[in-house]
């Protein structure tokens, strides 16, 4: 089967600064892969190279068999299959939760207002905020805002989801609700590439954990191996700090 994401020999420079130094990762359809590692190790840049929010300097990225690094690739059509959730929720402050989940469906997928609303309500229900459809972001907790952001991504019917530290901006007591939504998505078979510091989530939900440090992958394997029995000193000292 064609992998959902296949990254080969990926290098990324910002000016003279080499941030990704030859990354290889394959994510099969239906897999959950968690990327962990210290701040500045290149995790966000890696994620952003998948949908070309950052342009790789060298190497190839395939999404569902399509080479997104090919200058002739239809990037918009590939991006449409990829949902992304950021640490900062980036909801439109002047729109209600419902409107936030409808807008891209209307603009990008050209859905009718009626259809977009049905899909929006369905997804807001799925993430547990169906009672907040008419609330504005400022009236929602961080956890509720992030769940709206997840609903917004899901409303576009993505084949795969990228999460960049989706719970890092949340008060500790709100983290669990967001992780529960992500866990449910994983159980439903969504393909997910997740940058996170939540080792419990990685251990329980991920098929594979990738440990990055200094722009390289130090370890890549099942959680029981990478978190439970790390082979490298760099992994061990990182885990000591976060566990
Ligand atoms: P992480 O997500 O693991 O914390 P990042 O991918 O955000 O790491 O950043 C890796 C390195 O790349 C850091 O040194 C950061 O300063 C640098 N970097 C990230 N984005 C940019 C950018 N747009 N321009 C210049 N440098 C950047
Ligand atoms: Mg980051």
Short mmCIF file of N, CA, C and O and ligand atoms in Angstrom, two decimals, residues 38-45 48 87 164-165 195 197, ligand 2:
data_model
loop_
_atom_site.label_atom_id
_atom_site.label_comp_id
_atom_site.label_asym_id
_atom_site.label_seq_id
_atom_site.Cartn_x
_atom_site.Cartn_y
_atom_site.Cartn_z
N UNK A 38 13.64 17.74 22.08
CA UNK A 38 13.78 19.04 22.73
C UNK A 38 13.36 20.19 21.83
O UNK A 38 13.29 20.05 20.61
N UNK A 39 13.08 21.31 22.45
CA UNK A 39 12.76 22.54 21.73
C UNK A 39 13.91 22.89 20.79
O UNK A 39 15.07 22.78 21.16
N UNK A 40 13.57 23.29 19.57
CA UNK A 40 14.59 23.68 18.60
C UNK A 40 15.17 22.54 17.81
O UNK A 40 16.07 22.74 16.99
N UNK A 41 14.67 21.32 18.03
CA UNK A 41 15.25 20.18 17.32
C UNK A 41 14.74 20.04 15.89
O UNK A 41 15.24 19.19 15.14
N UNK A 42 13.74 20.84 15.51
CA UNK A 42 13.27 20.82 14.12
C UNK A 42 11.93 20.14 13.92
O UNK A 42 11.52 19.90 12.78
N UNK A 43 11.22 19.86 14.99
CA UNK A 43 9.95 19.12 14.89
C UNK A 43 8.89 19.90 14.09
O UNK A 43 8.25 19.33 13.21
N UNK A 44 8.72 21.15 14.43
CA UNK A 44 7.72 21.95 13.71
C UNK A 44 8.10 22.11 12.24
O UNK A 44 7.26 22.01 11.35
N UNK A 45 9.37 22.34 12.01
CA UNK A 45 9.83 22.50 10.63
C UNK A 45 9.56 21.23 9.83
O UNK A 45 9.10 21.29 8.68
N UNK A 48 5.92 21.08 9.04
CA UNK A 48 5.56 22.11 8.06
C UNK A 48 6.09 21.79 6.67
O UNK A 48 5.56 22.30 5.67
N UNK A 87 -0.30 24.68 17.91
CA UNK A 87 -0.31 24.98 19.34
C UNK A 87 -1.26 26.14 19.63
O UNK A 87 -2.06 26.09 20.56
N UNK A 164 0.75 19.92 15.80
CA UNK A 164 2.01 20.48 16.31
C UNK A 164 1.80 20.97 17.75
O UNK A 164 1.29 22.07 17.96
N UNK A 165 2.18 20.14 18.69
CA UNK A 165 2.03 20.45 20.12
C UNK A 165 0.64 21.02 20.44
O UNK A 165 0.52 22.13 20.98
N UNK A 195 3.37 16.02 16.84
CA UNK A 195 4.46 16.50 17.68
C UNK A 195 3.88 16.76 19.06
O UNK A 195 2.90 17.50 19.19
N UNK A 197 4.64 16.64 23.65
CA UNK A 197 5.45 16.33 24.82
C UNK A 197 4.68 15.41 25.77
O UNK A 197 5.15 15.12 26.87
MG1 LIG B 2 7.81 23.38 17.52
#
